[in-house]
Structure formats: structure tokens, C-alpha cells
Coordinates of C-alpha atoms and ligand atoms in Angstrom, one line a residue:
X23 CA 143.9 -133.4 96.1
X24 CA 145.0 -130.2 94.5
X25 CA 145.6 -130.4 90.7
X26 CA 147.7 -128.2 88.5
X27 CA 145.6 -127.8 85.3
X28 CA 147.5 -126.8 82.3
X29 CA 145.6 -125.0 79.5
X30 CA 147.4 -124.5 76.2
X31 CA 146.9 -121.5 73.9
X32 CA 144.7 -123.5 71.5
X33 CA 142.5 -125.0 74.3
X34 CA 140.5 -121.9 75.2
X35 CA 137.3 -123.9 75.9
X36 CA 135.3 -123.9 79.1
X37 CA 133.8 -127.3 78.3
X38 CA 137.1 -129.2 78.5
X39 CA 136.6 -131.9 81.1
X40 CA 139.7 -130.7 83.1
X41 CA 137.9 -127.4 83.6
X42 CA 134.4 -128.7 84.0
X43 CA 135.6 -131.1 86.7
X44 CA 138.0 -128.6 88.4
X45 CA 137.6 -127.8 92.1
X46 CA 137.9 -124.1 92.1
X47 CA 138.8 -123.8 95.8
X48 CA 141.8 -126.1 95.4
X49 CA 143.0 -126.4 91.9
X50 CA 145.1 -123.9 89.9
X51 CA 144.9 -123.3 86.2
X52 CA 148.3 -122.5 84.6
X53 CA 148.4 -120.6 81.3
X54 CA 151.7 -119.4 79.8
X55 CA 152.9 -117.4 76.8
X56 CA 155.8 -119.7 76.4
X57 CA 158.8 -118.4 74.5
X58 CA 159.6 -121.7 72.9
X59 CA 156.1 -122.2 71.5
X60 CA 155.9 -118.7 70.2
X61 CA 159.3 -118.7 68.5
X62 CA 160.1 -122.2 67.3
X63 CA 158.8 -121.0 64.0
X64 CA 158.5 -117.3 63.4
X65 CA 154.8 -117.0 63.4
X66 CA 152.9 -114.2 61.7
X67 CA 152.7 -111.2 64.0
X68 CA 148.9 -111.1 63.7
X69 CA 148.7 -114.8 64.7
X70 CA 150.7 -114.0 67.9
X71 CA 148.6 -111.0 68.8
X72 CA 145.4 -113.0 68.2
X73 CA 146.5 -116.0 70.3
X74 CA 148.1 -114.0 73.2
X75 CA 145.1 -111.7 73.4
X76 CA 142.6 -114.6 73.2
X77 CA 144.5 -116.4 76.0
X78 CA 144.6 -113.3 78.2
X79 CA 140.8 -112.7 77.7
X80 CA 140.2 -116.4 78.5
X81 CA 142.3 -116.3 81.7
X82 CA 140.4 -113.1 82.8
X83 CA 137.1 -114.8 82.2
X84 CA 138.2 -117.8 84.4
X85 CA 139.4 -115.5 87.1
X86 CA 136.1 -113.6 87.0
X87 CA 134.5 -117.0 87.6
X88 CA 136.6 -117.6 90.7
X89 CA 139.1 -120.0 89.3
X90 CA 142.7 -119.7 90.6
X91 CA 144.7 -118.8 87.6
X92 CA 148.4 -118.5 87.2
X93 CA 148.9 -116.6 84.0
X94 CA 152.5 -116.1 82.8
X95 CA 152.9 -113.3 80.3
X96 CA 155.7 -113.4 77.7
X97 CA 157.7 -110.7 79.4
X98 CA 157.0 -111.9 83.0
X99 CA 160.1 -112.5 85.0
X100 CA 158.6 -115.8 86.1
X101 CA 158.4 -116.9 82.4
X102 CA 160.7 -120.0 82.2
X103 CA 160.7 -120.0 78.4
X104 CA 159.7 -123.7 78.0
X105 CA 156.4 -125.4 78.9
X106 CA 157.9 -128.2 81.0
X107 CA 160.1 -125.7 83.0
X108 CA 157.0 -123.6 83.6
X109 CA 155.1 -126.5 85.0
X110 CA 158.0 -127.5 87.1
X111 CA 158.4 -123.9 88.4
X112 CA 154.6 -123.7 89.3
X113 CA 154.6 -127.1 91.0
X114 CA 157.4 -125.8 93.3
X115 CA 155.2 -122.8 94.3
X116 CA 152.3 -124.8 95.6
X117 CA 151.2 -128.0 97.1
X118 CA 150.0 -130.0 94.1
X119 CA 149.3 -133.7 94.0
X120 CA 149.1 -134.1 90.2
X121 CA 149.1 -132.4 86.8
X122 CA 146.2 -132.5 84.3
X123 CA 146.4 -131.5 80.7
X124 CA 144.3 -132.0 77.6
X125 CA 146.0 -133.8 74.7
X126 CA 147.9 -131.2 72.5
X127 CA 147.5 -130.8 68.8
X128 CA 151.1 -131.6 68.0
X129 CA 152.9 -134.9 67.9
X130 CA 156.2 -133.5 69.2
X131 CA 154.5 -132.0 72.3
X132 CA 152.4 -135.1 73.0
X133 CA 155.5 -137.3 73.0
X134 CA 157.2 -134.8 75.3
X135 CA 154.2 -134.7 77.7
X136 CA 154.1 -138.5 77.8
X137 CA 157.5 -138.3 79.6
X138 CA 156.5 -135.5 82.0
X139 CA 155.4 -137.8 84.8
X140 CA 158.9 -139.3 85.0
X141 CA 160.5 -135.8 85.0
X142 CA 158.1 -134.1 87.3
X143 CA 157.7 -136.9 89.9
X144 CA 153.9 -136.4 90.2
X145 CA 151.1 -138.1 88.2
X146 CA 150.4 -136.4 84.9
X147 CA 147.1 -137.3 83.3
X148 CA 146.6 -136.4 79.6
X149 CA 142.9 -136.2 78.8
X150 CA 141.4 -136.7 75.3
X151 CA 140.5 -133.5 73.5
X152 CA 136.7 -133.6 73.7
X153 CA 136.2 -130.8 71.1
X154 CA 136.4 -133.1 68.1
X155 CA 133.6 -135.3 66.8
X156 CA 135.9 -138.2 66.1
X157 CA 138.8 -139.5 68.2
X158 CA 142.1 -140.4 66.6
X159 CA 141.3 -144.0 67.6
X160 CA 138.0 -143.8 65.6
X161 CA 140.0 -142.8 62.5
X162 CA 142.5 -145.6 63.0
X163 CA 139.7 -148.1 63.4
X164 CA 138.0 -146.7 60.2
X165 CA 141.4 -146.7 58.4
X166 CA 142.3 -150.3 59.3
X167 CA 142.5 -152.6 56.3
X168 CA 141.9 -149.7 53.9
X169 CA 144.4 -149.1 51.1
X170 CA 143.0 -145.7 50.4
X171 CA 141.8 -143.1 52.8
X172 CA 139.1 -141.0 51.1
X173 CA 137.5 -138.2 53.0
X174 CA 134.1 -138.7 51.3
X175 CA 133.6 -142.2 52.9
X176 CA 134.8 -141.1 56.3
X177 CA 132.4 -138.1 56.1
X178 CA 129.4 -140.3 55.3
X179 CA 130.2 -142.4 58.4
X180 CA 130.3 -139.2 60.5
X181 CA 127.0 -137.9 59.1
X182 CA 125.3 -141.2 60.0
X183 CA 127.0 -141.5 63.4
X184 CA 126.0 -138.0 64.4
X185 CA 122.7 -137.8 62.6
X186 CA 123.7 -134.7 60.7
X187 CA 121.6 -133.7 57.7
X188 CA 120.0 -137.2 57.8
X189 CA 116.5 -138.5 57.3
X190 CA 116.4 -141.9 58.9
X191 CA 119.3 -143.7 57.2
X192 CA 119.4 -141.4 54.1
X193 CA 121.1 -138.1 53.5
X194 CA 118.7 -135.1 53.4
X195 CA 117.7 -134.4 49.8
X196 CA 118.8 -137.9 48.6
X197 CA 122.5 -137.1 47.9
X198 CA 125.6 -137.0 50.1
X199 CA 127.2 -134.2 48.1
X200 CA 125.9 -131.2 46.2
X201 CA 129.1 -130.0 44.7
X202 CA 127.7 -130.1 41.2
X203 CA 125.7 -127.0 42.2
X204 CA 128.7 -125.3 43.8
X205 CA 132.0 -123.7 42.9
X206 CA 131.2 -121.0 40.4
X207 CA 133.4 -118.0 39.6
X208 CA 132.1 -114.7 41.0
X209 CA 130.3 -112.4 38.6
X210 CA 132.2 -109.1 38.2
X211 CA 131.0 -106.2 40.4
X212 CA 129.2 -108.4 42.8
X213 CA 128.9 -106.9 46.3
X214 CA 130.2 -109.2 49.1
X215 CA 129.1 -108.6 52.7
X216 CA 132.0 -107.2 54.8
X217 CA 133.6 -109.4 57.4
X218 CA 132.9 -109.1 61.2
X219 CA 135.1 -106.5 62.9
X220 CA 135.9 -105.8 66.6
X221 CA 137.4 -102.9 68.5
X222 CA 140.9 -103.2 69.9
X223 CA 140.5 -103.2 73.7
X224 CA 143.3 -102.5 76.3
X225 CA 144.2 -106.2 76.6
X226 CA 144.7 -106.5 72.8
X227 CA 146.5 -103.2 72.7
X228 CA 149.0 -104.4 75.4
X229 CA 149.7 -107.5 73.3
X230 CA 150.1 -105.4 70.1
X231 CA 152.7 -103.3 71.9
X232 CA 154.5 -106.5 73.1
X233 CA 154.5 -108.1 69.6
X234 CA 155.8 -104.9 68.0
X235 CA 158.7 -104.8 70.5
X236 CA 159.5 -108.5 70.8
X237 CA 158.6 -110.0 67.4
X238 CA 159.4 -107.2 65.0
X239 CA 161.3 -109.6 62.7
X240 CA 158.4 -111.9 62.2
X241 CA 156.4 -112.0 59.0
X242 CA 153.3 -110.1 58.4
X243 CA 151.3 -107.0 59.5
X244 CA 149.5 -106.5 62.8
X245 CA 147.4 -103.7 61.5
X246 CA 144.5 -103.6 60.7
X247 CA 143.5 -106.0 63.5
X248 CA 139.9 -106.9 63.5
X249 CA 139.8 -110.5 64.8
X250 CA 137.5 -111.8 67.6
X251 CA 139.5 -112.5 70.8
X252 CA 136.7 -113.7 73.1
X253 CA 134.1 -116.4 72.8
X254 CA 131.3 -113.8 72.7
X255 CA 132.9 -112.1 69.7
X256 CA 133.6 -115.4 67.9
X257 CA 129.9 -116.3 68.3
X258 CA 129.1 -113.0 66.5
X259 CA 131.4 -114.0 63.6
X260 CA 129.6 -117.4 63.3
X261 CA 126.2 -115.7 63.4
X262 CA 127.2 -113.1 60.9
X263 CA 128.4 -115.8 58.6
X264 CA 125.2 -117.9 58.9
X265 CA 123.0 -114.9 58.2
X266 CA 125.0 -113.1 55.6
X267 CA 127.3 -115.4 53.7
X268 CA 126.2 -119.0 54.2
X269 CA 123.5 -118.8 51.5
X270 CA 126.2 -118.2 48.9
X271 CA 129.0 -120.2 50.5
X272 CA 128.7 -123.2 48.2
X273 CA 128.2 -121.3 45.1
X274 CA 131.3 -119.1 45.5
X275 CA 133.5 -121.3 47.6
X276 CA 136.2 -121.7 44.9
X277 CA 136.0 -118.1 43.5
X278 CA 139.0 -115.7 43.9
X279 CA 138.6 -112.0 43.4
X280 CA 141.4 -109.4 43.4
X281 CA 141.1 -107.1 46.4
X282 CA 138.5 -109.3 48.1
X283 CA 140.2 -111.8 50.4
X284 CA 137.2 -112.7 52.6
X285 CA 134.4 -113.4 50.1
X286 CA 131.6 -115.8 51.3
X287 CA 133.9 -117.9 53.6
X288 CA 133.1 -118.3 57.3
X289 CA 136.5 -117.0 58.7
X290 CA 136.0 -119.3 61.7
X291 CA 139.0 -121.6 61.5
X292 CA 140.9 -119.1 63.8
X293 CA 138.3 -119.7 66.5
X294 CA 137.5 -123.4 66.0
X295 CA 141.2 -124.2 66.2
X296 CA 141.9 -122.3 69.4
X297 CA 138.7 -123.3 71.1
X298 CA 136.6 -120.1 71.1
X299 CA 134.0 -121.9 68.9
X300 CA 133.1 -125.6 68.8
X301 CA 132.7 -127.5 65.6
X302 CA 129.4 -128.9 66.9
X303 CA 127.9 -125.4 67.2
X304 CA 129.1 -124.4 63.8
X305 CA 127.6 -127.5 62.2
X306 CA 124.4 -127.0 64.3
X307 CA 124.1 -123.4 63.2
X308 CA 124.4 -124.2 59.5
X309 CA 122.0 -127.2 59.8
X310 CA 119.4 -125.0 61.6
X311 CA 119.7 -122.4 58.8
X312 CA 118.8 -125.1 56.3
X313 CA 115.7 -126.3 58.3
X314 CA 114.7 -122.6 58.8
X315 CA 114.8 -122.1 55.1
X316 CA 117.4 -119.3 55.2
X317 CA 120.2 -121.2 53.4
X318 CA 120.1 -123.7 50.6
X319 CA 121.1 -127.4 50.9
X320 CA 124.1 -127.1 48.5
X321 CA 125.7 -124.4 50.7
X322 CA 124.8 -126.0 54.0
X323 CA 126.0 -129.5 53.0
X324 CA 129.1 -128.0 51.5
X325 CA 130.0 -126.1 54.6
X326 CA 129.2 -129.0 57.0
X327 CA 131.4 -131.2 54.8
X328 CA 134.4 -128.9 55.4
X329 CA 134.0 -129.2 59.2
X330 CA 132.5 -132.6 59.8
X331 CA 134.4 -134.1 56.8
X332 CA 137.7 -132.4 56.0
X333 CA 138.5 -131.0 59.4
X334 CA 137.9 -134.2 61.3
X335 CA 139.4 -136.3 58.6
X336 CA 142.7 -134.4 58.5
X337 CA 143.0 -134.6 62.2
X338 CA 142.6 -138.4 62.3
X339 CA 144.9 -138.6 59.3
X340 CA 147.6 -136.6 61.1
X341 CA 147.7 -138.8 64.2
X342 CA 147.4 -142.0 62.2
X343 CA 150.4 -141.1 60.0
X344 CA 152.7 -139.3 62.3
X345 CA 155.7 -139.1 62.6
X346 CA 156.3 -140.3 59.0
X347 CA 154.0 -137.7 57.5
X348 CA 156.4 -134.9 58.4
X349 CA 159.3 -136.4 56.6
X350 CA 157.6 -138.0 53.5
X351 CA 158.9 -136.7 50.2
X352 CA 157.4 -138.9 47.5
X353 CA 158.8 -136.9 44.6
X354 CA 162.1 -136.1 46.2
X355 CA 161.6 -132.4 45.8
X356 CA 164.3 -130.2 47.2
X357 CA 164.1 -126.7 45.8
X358 CA 164.2 -123.9 48.5
X359 CA 161.3 -121.6 49.0
X360 CA 161.8 -118.5 46.7
X361 CA 162.3 -115.3 48.6
X362 CA 159.1 -113.7 47.1
X363 CA 157.0 -115.9 49.4
X364 CA 158.0 -113.4 52.1
X365 CA 157.2 -110.1 50.2
X366 CA 155.0 -111.0 47.3
X367 CA 157.4 -109.3 44.8
X368 CA 156.6 -111.3 41.7
X369 CA 155.1 -110.5 38.3
X370 CA 152.6 -113.4 38.7
X371 CA 149.6 -111.5 39.8
X372 CA 147.8 -114.6 41.3
X373 CA 150.8 -115.3 43.5
X374 CA 151.4 -111.7 44.4
X375 CA 147.7 -111.2 45.5
X376 CA 147.6 -114.4 47.6
X377 CA 151.0 -113.6 49.3
X378 CA 150.2 -110.0 49.9
X379 CA 146.8 -110.9 51.4
X380 CA 148.4 -113.5 53.6
X381 CA 150.9 -110.9 54.8
X382 CA 148.1 -108.4 55.6
X383 CA 145.5 -110.8 57.1
X384 CA 147.3 -114.0 58.2
X385 CA 144.5 -115.5 56.1
X386 CA 143.9 -116.8 52.6
X387 CA 140.9 -118.9 51.7
X388 CA 141.1 -122.5 50.8
X389 CA 141.4 -122.2 47.0
X390 CA 144.1 -119.6 47.3
X391 CA 146.1 -121.9 49.6
X392 CA 145.4 -125.0 47.4
X393 CA 145.2 -124.0 43.8
X394 CA 147.4 -120.9 43.6
X395 CA 150.1 -121.1 46.3
X396 CA 150.0 -124.9 46.8
X397 CA 149.8 -125.6 43.0
X398 CA 152.9 -123.4 42.6
X399 CA 154.8 -125.2 45.4
X400 CA 154.2 -128.6 43.8
X401 CA 154.8 -127.6 40.2
X402 CA 158.1 -125.9 41.2
X403 CA 159.3 -128.9 43.3
X404 CA 159.8 -127.0 46.6
X405 CA 161.1 -129.0 49.5
X406 CA 158.2 -130.2 51.7
X407 CA 159.9 -129.0 54.9
X408 CA 160.2 -125.4 53.6
X409 CA 156.6 -125.4 52.4
X410 CA 155.3 -126.9 55.7
X411 CA 157.2 -124.2 57.7
X412 CA 155.7 -121.4 55.6
X413 CA 152.1 -122.6 55.9
X414 CA 152.5 -123.1 59.6
X415 CA 153.7 -119.7 60.4
X416 CA 151.8 -117.5 58.0
X417 CA 148.2 -118.4 58.8
X418 CA 146.6 -117.5 62.1
X419 CA 144.5 -120.7 62.0
X420 CA 147.6 -122.9 61.5
X421 CA 148.5 -125.7 63.9
X422 CA 150.5 -128.7 62.9
X423 CA 147.6 -131.3 63.2
X424 CA 145.6 -129.4 60.5
X425 CA 148.4 -127.7 58.5
X426 CA 150.6 -130.7 57.9
X427 CA 148.0 -133.1 56.3
X428 CA 146.9 -130.3 54.1
X429 CA 150.4 -129.5 53.0
X430 CA 151.9 -132.9 52.8
X431 CA 148.7 -134.8 51.7
X432 CA 146.7 -132.2 49.8
X433 CA 149.1 -129.9 48.0
X434 CA 152.4 -131.6 47.8
X435 CA 151.4 -135.3 47.4
X436 CA 154.5 -135.9 49.5
X437 CA 152.7 -138.8 51.2
X438 CA 152.5 -140.6 47.9
X439 CA 148.7 -140.3 47.6
X440 CA 147.4 -141.5 50.9
X441 CA 145.2 -138.4 51.4
X442 CA 144.5 -137.2 47.9
X443 CA 143.5 -139.5 45.0
X444 CA 145.7 -137.4 42.7
X445 CA 148.0 -134.4 42.9
X446 CA 146.1 -131.1 42.9
X447 CA 147.9 -129.5 39.9
X448 CA 146.4 -127.2 37.3
X449 CA 147.5 -124.9 34.5
X450 CA 146.8 -121.2 34.3
X451 CA 143.4 -121.8 32.7
X452 CA 141.9 -123.0 36.1
X453 CA 143.1 -119.9 37.9
X454 CA 141.8 -117.8 35.0
X455 CA 138.4 -119.5 35.2
X456 CA 138.0 -119.1 38.9
X457 CA 139.5 -115.6 39.4
X458 CA 140.1 -112.2 37.8
X459 CA 143.8 -112.3 38.5
X460 CA 145.0 -112.9 35.0
X461 CA 143.8 -109.7 33.5
X462 CA 146.3 -107.7 35.7
X463 CA 149.2 -110.1 35.3
X464 CA 152.7 -109.6 33.8
X465 CA 152.2 -112.9 32.0
X466 CA 149.6 -114.1 29.4
X467 CA 147.4 -117.0 30.4
X468 CA 146.7 -117.8 26.8
X469 CA 150.4 -118.3 26.0
X470 CA 151.9 -121.8 26.6
X471 CA 155.6 -121.2 26.2
X472 CA 158.2 -118.4 26.1
X473 CA 159.0 -115.4 28.4
X474 CA 155.5 -114.0 28.3
X475 CA 153.6 -117.3 28.8
X476 CA 151.8 -118.0 32.1
X477 CA 154.3 -120.1 34.2
X478 CA 151.6 -122.3 35.4
X479 CA 151.0 -123.5 31.8
X480 CA 154.5 -124.9 31.1
X481 CA 155.2 -125.9 34.7
X482 CA 152.1 -128.0 34.6
X483 CA 153.1 -130.0 31.5
X484 CA 156.7 -130.2 32.8
X485 CA 155.3 -131.8 36.0
X486 CA 153.2 -134.3 34.0
X487 CA 156.2 -135.2 31.9
X488 CA 158.6 -135.5 34.7
X489 CA 156.4 -137.8 36.9
X490 CA 154.9 -140.0 34.2
X491 CA 156.4 -143.1 35.8
X492 CA 154.8 -142.4 39.2
X493 CA 151.5 -141.0 38.0
X494 CA 150.4 -142.3 34.6
X495 CA 149.0 -145.5 36.1
X496 CA 146.6 -143.4 38.3
X497 CA 143.1 -143.7 36.8
X498 CA 142.3 -140.1 37.9
X499 CA 145.3 -138.9 35.9
X500 CA 144.2 -140.8 32.8
X501 CA 142.7 -137.8 31.0
X502 CA 145.8 -135.7 31.5
X503 CA 148.1 -138.5 30.2
X504 CA 145.8 -139.0 27.3
X505 CA 146.1 -135.4 26.3
X506 CA 149.9 -135.5 27.0
X507 CA 150.2 -138.6 24.8
X508 CA 148.6 -136.6 21.9
X509 CA 151.0 -133.7 22.3
X510 CA 153.8 -133.3 19.7
X511 CA 157.3 -133.8 21.0
X512 CA 158.3 -130.4 19.9
X513 CA 155.5 -128.8 22.0
X514 CA 156.5 -130.9 25.0
X515 CA 160.1 -129.9 24.6
X516 CA 159.2 -126.2 24.3
X517 CA 157.3 -126.5 27.6
X518 CA 160.2 -128.2 29.3
X519 CA 162.6 -125.6 28.0
X520 CA 160.4 -122.8 29.4
X521 CA 160.1 -124.6 32.7
X522 CA 163.8 -125.1 33.0
X523 CA 164.5 -121.4 32.4
X524 CA 161.8 -120.4 35.0
X525 CA 162.9 -123.0 37.6
X526 CA 166.6 -121.9 37.2
X527 CA 165.5 -118.3 37.9
X528 CA 163.6 -119.1 41.0
X529 CA 166.4 -121.3 42.3
X530 CA 168.6 -118.2 42.0
X531 CA 165.9 -116.0 43.4
X532 CA 165.8 -113.9 40.2
X533 CA 162.7 -111.9 39.5
X534 CA 159.9 -113.9 38.0
Ligands
FAD603 C1 147.9 -126.0 52.0 C2 146.7 -125.8 52.9 C3 147.0 -125.5 54.2 C4 146.0 -125.3 55.1 N1 146.2 -125.1 56.4 C5 145.2 -124.9 57.3 C6 145.5 -124.6 58.7 O1 146.7 -124.5 59.1 N2 144.5 -124.5 59.5 C7 143.2 -124.7 59.1 O2 142.3 -124.6 59.9 N3 142.9 -125.0 57.8 C8 143.9 -125.1 56.9 N4 143.6 -125.4 55.6 C9 142.2 -125.6 55.2 C10 141.4 -124.4 54.8 O3 142.1 -123.7 53.8 C11 141.1 -123.4 56.0 O4 140.5 -124.1 57.0 C12 140.2 -122.3 55.6 O5 140.7 -121.6 54.5 C13 139.9 -121.4 56.7 O6 139.1 -120.3 56.4 P1 137.6 -120.3 56.8 O7 137.5 -120.4 58.2 O8 137.0 -119.0 56.2 O9 137.0 -121.6 56.1 P2 135.7 -121.9 55.2 O10 136.1 -121.9 53.8 O11 134.6 -121.0 55.6 O12 135.5 -123.4 55.7 C14 134.8 -123.7 56.9 C15 135.7 -124.5 57.8 O13 135.9 -125.8 57.3 C16 137.1 -126.3 57.8 N5 138.0 -126.7 56.7 C17 137.8 -126.5 55.4 N6 138.7 -127.1 54.6 C18 139.5 -127.8 55.5 C19 140.6 -128.6 55.3 N7 141.1 -128.9 54.1 N8 141.2 -129.0 56.4 C20 140.8 -128.8 57.7 N9 139.7 -128.0 57.9 C21 139.0 -127.5 56.8 C22 137.8 -125.1 58.6 O14 137.7 -125.3 59.9 C23 137.0 -123.9 58.1 O15 136.9 -122.9 59.1 C24 144.6 -125.5 54.7 C25 144.4 -125.8 53.4 C26 145.4 -126.0 52.5 C27 145.1 -126.3 51.1
SF4_604 S1 148.5 -115.5 33.9 FE1 149.3 -117.2 35.1 S2 150.6 -116.3 36.6 FE2 149.4 -114.6 35.7 S3 147.6 -114.5 37.1 FE3 147.0 -115.8 35.5 S4 147.5 -117.9 36.3 FE4 148.6 -116.4 37.5

């Protein structure tokens, strides 16, 4: 019984059951740089270099370990352009009895694979993705009969189930969450350890040449390229983080500093999401650091919550709410994405910094994605489709299962509040508190209205005013609506006038 084993670009993990149970003398592993997958959105050039290089290194490691591997490069004449066609083509070349694949991270592709058996005429088995700590079914069971889906409660269940940071039935330290000790702005002049860096080897250089030739119109810069492209390198990134940055992770998790994109974050989402690292080992490494006394509980718990809590939660949420999640538009927002999202040409320094860093690194940390870029997208009523496309293509860690719930549920509230208990909106004072962006800005964060005022200030109150019917009954918005209720009409009208001028400008793509 010879199997054709299909490994997708974000499944670069030796521990997948379809690889662990493979018969090396009979089975063939198929990996392909499929044109359709690489171009259906115009992914950041660095993301394509990273993934193709990681795939080529993974295929080489499999070959070195005596697997039969059929690797189809992007410019290979055997490249069929589409995944199904590639599988069909390979089936014709050999004597295969069946096809095995691990469940993909995208609804569209799963639905397509579920039809493959019919099209291909051989049995196609879709295996569960064993890399996650919760299955989609577990989330659905947890979500059943709940009106609200709050990550915190799901996370506690996961802590108990997997015995992570637990003492018998209680959380280590007596509390589930130590955020009251986290999330400080960064003191000025503080030295941050540099991020891990790796040499460009001949495999990566070949991919860089390919991407420069074939994807020149895509967004973003390839150079400098420092990302890990093998499991060994990704493990170094994780170890560097645990040793050098985890101790301060919690404390500076929400801080933003001009010119310092990487800060105390782990930079491992790239590797977790394509399989070079496993979430279990990242959680285990952080937990061990706590028990060894090299990192404090507030940081370790905060980091573990991101992976065991948020990451698992958004995946379950994605599968539970697809396909509706993709088309939800609770506020009926429909403004196109302004052009400056592609070049960072704006006088708003916070937006300029976050977009320029995204362009350079295919990375921005969570608070930049959420409270600067995301906050702007919601306050300016951008169409969810356009925002989703942007986030999916600009970040090297972006795949639909993780990008979409964050965009639809967390930043745009386009799911009507299934994921977040309230919209994440803030005025300029939040950005000023958590960053040093405002001091180099063309706008003044202390001004509320008029041409020099920080746009986040009037856009915020404009949003609160515009959506009072939908939001004022939300207990978590009560404070905001209380403050709004005390504002004089003339002040509210001045905010709305400033917002109208600004929104008209961005609709016309005029400079802001
Ligand atoms: C609008 C928006 C879009 C996002 N899109 C993506 C995406 O496409 N891919 C992605 O992996 N993350 C996404 N995130 C979550 C988060 O911003 C990134 O995981 C994080 O910035 C990656 O950098 P890091 O590895 O240094 O993370 P750290 O800050 O060091 O966090 C550790 C890990 O926790 C996990 N994590 C943290 N927050 C989340 C979250 N909200 N959802 C899922 N996992 C989380 C990630 O695996 C991350 O590597 C998005 C967040 C927002 C607000
Ligand atoms: S003043 Fe407003 S627009 Fe400028 S950096 Fe601060 S928050 Fe951003």
C-alpha cells in the first residue's frame, strides 16, 4: 500500500502522524511551491522567502533521512500551479493506493480537500492537525450553550486539562492572571537585547533570487533577511527569548518604541505557525524558566496565556464560526483601505512607524497590530474584507485561521462581539502613554479638534457617537458613554466635524 503524503508549507513538522507512520521504502512525500497559494493574495516578499526556504530546508532534511520526496519548486516545469492538479499529476507518475494529508489551516482549502477523493478516484484521508493543544471539536464542545466566548475561561480549562502552571487544582501563585503587574511603558534609553539572526545560506539565496524575479510587485522588503528557516535555528530563537527577553516580556508586552520593532517579544509566531516549533515546547520552555527561577511568574504566565490561551482560542473560534466570520460586517463599514497602508506616507507618526516596520520586517508586535493599526481601521470604518486582506499578506506569521479571528473579532468587532467583550478603540492618549511616537508626530496628542489635533482623539468620540445604539448598552462601554453623556453638544459636534474632514480626506486618498 503506497501512500502519497502531502505536506503543506505550514506543516513543516516531523511529528505529524502522517510522517511518523510513513513507510519510507514505499511512500512518497509531496511538497510544492504552488502558484495559486503563493499569489491568491500578494504576500509580503519576506514571507514568501521565509516559507519557500523553510519548505526547501525541510524537504532536504526528509531526503537526508531517506524519505522519498517529490519537491516541486515554483519555477519547475512540473509545477501545475494548483494543489489539486499537482496531486493529480504526481498520482499519475507512480503506483499509489491513497493520499494522506493533514487538515489545512484554511476553511476554503479544507472544503476543497473534502472533495478530492471524488475527483482523484483514490481514498484521501485528512488527518487532524496534532500540533495544537485543543481540537476544533473541543472548542465547539466548550462553546456549546455559551452566549459569550471569553478567552479567559477557555484558557483556565486548558491550564487545568494540561496541568500547566498548576498546583493540584489551583493556579500557581494563587491567581490565573498577573496582568496587573504587566503592561508598562518602556523607560526611555532602555537597552533591549537584539533579536536572533541567521546567515543566508545558498538555499535561502536561491529563493531570494526567485522572489526578486517573480514577486517584484508584492509588498515589502526582502532585505535584511535574518529569519530562522530550519527547526534547529527556530529552537535557537526560542532559547534566546527564554534566556534574554522572557524575564521582561510581561512588563513591556504593550510598550511601543520608535525604531525598536522587536522589543521583549518572542518572535516565534513565524515558526509556531509553519511547524518549525511546537506550542508545547514553547510553553514548556517558559514554564521551566519559572521553576528554575530565571523568569518571574507575571511574565511566564502572560506568555503562556498568549499561546495556550489566545492562540488555541482563536483557532477554535475560527473553525467554529466559519464561513460566516469572513463576511460578518456588524457596523456595515465600507471605506476602502487608504493608499498609505502600502507605503507609510502619513503625518501620523504612530501609523507611519508601524507600517514602515511592517514593510521592512513582515512583523509588528501585538499592540502595534491592535491598538495603532487596528484601532485606526475600526475608527475610520474600513471595510472588513480590505483589512483582512492586508493583515493576511503583510505579516510573515499570517494564516487565515489566526489572522481572521484577530481582525474580525479583535480589531474590527465585525462579528458583533462574539470574540471581544467590547471594541478595542482608544484615543491618542493610550498611544501616547504606551509609546514615544507622539513626540515626533505632525499632530498634537493634547489637541482634541482642528487640523493639528491627533486624529485618534476626534475619531474616537465620533465612533462612540455614531454607534451609541449598538454599544451604549454594553456594560464594558458604560464608562465611555458616561463621559460622552457629560460632554457638551458643541464639543461633540466639533469632534464630529473634525472627523468628517479627516474621513473625507482618507476616502479621497489625500495626505493625512
Ligand atoms: C489584527 C491582528 C492580527 C493578527 N494576526 C496574526 C497572525 O496572522 N498570525 C499570528 O500568529 N498572530 C497574529 N496576531 C496575534 C499577535 O499579534 C502575533 O501572534 C504576535 O504579534 C506575533 O509576534 P511574537 O511571536 O513576537 O508574539 P509574542 O508577543 O511574543 O507572543 C507569543 C505568542 O503568543 C501567540 N499569540 C499572542 N497573541 C495572539 C493572538 N491574539 N492570537 C493568536 N496567537 C497569539 C503567538 O503565537 C505569539 O508568537 C494578530 C493580532 C492582531 C491584533
Ligand atoms: S499624536 Fe496621535 S497620530 Fe500622532 S503619534 Fe500620537 S497618537 Fe499617533
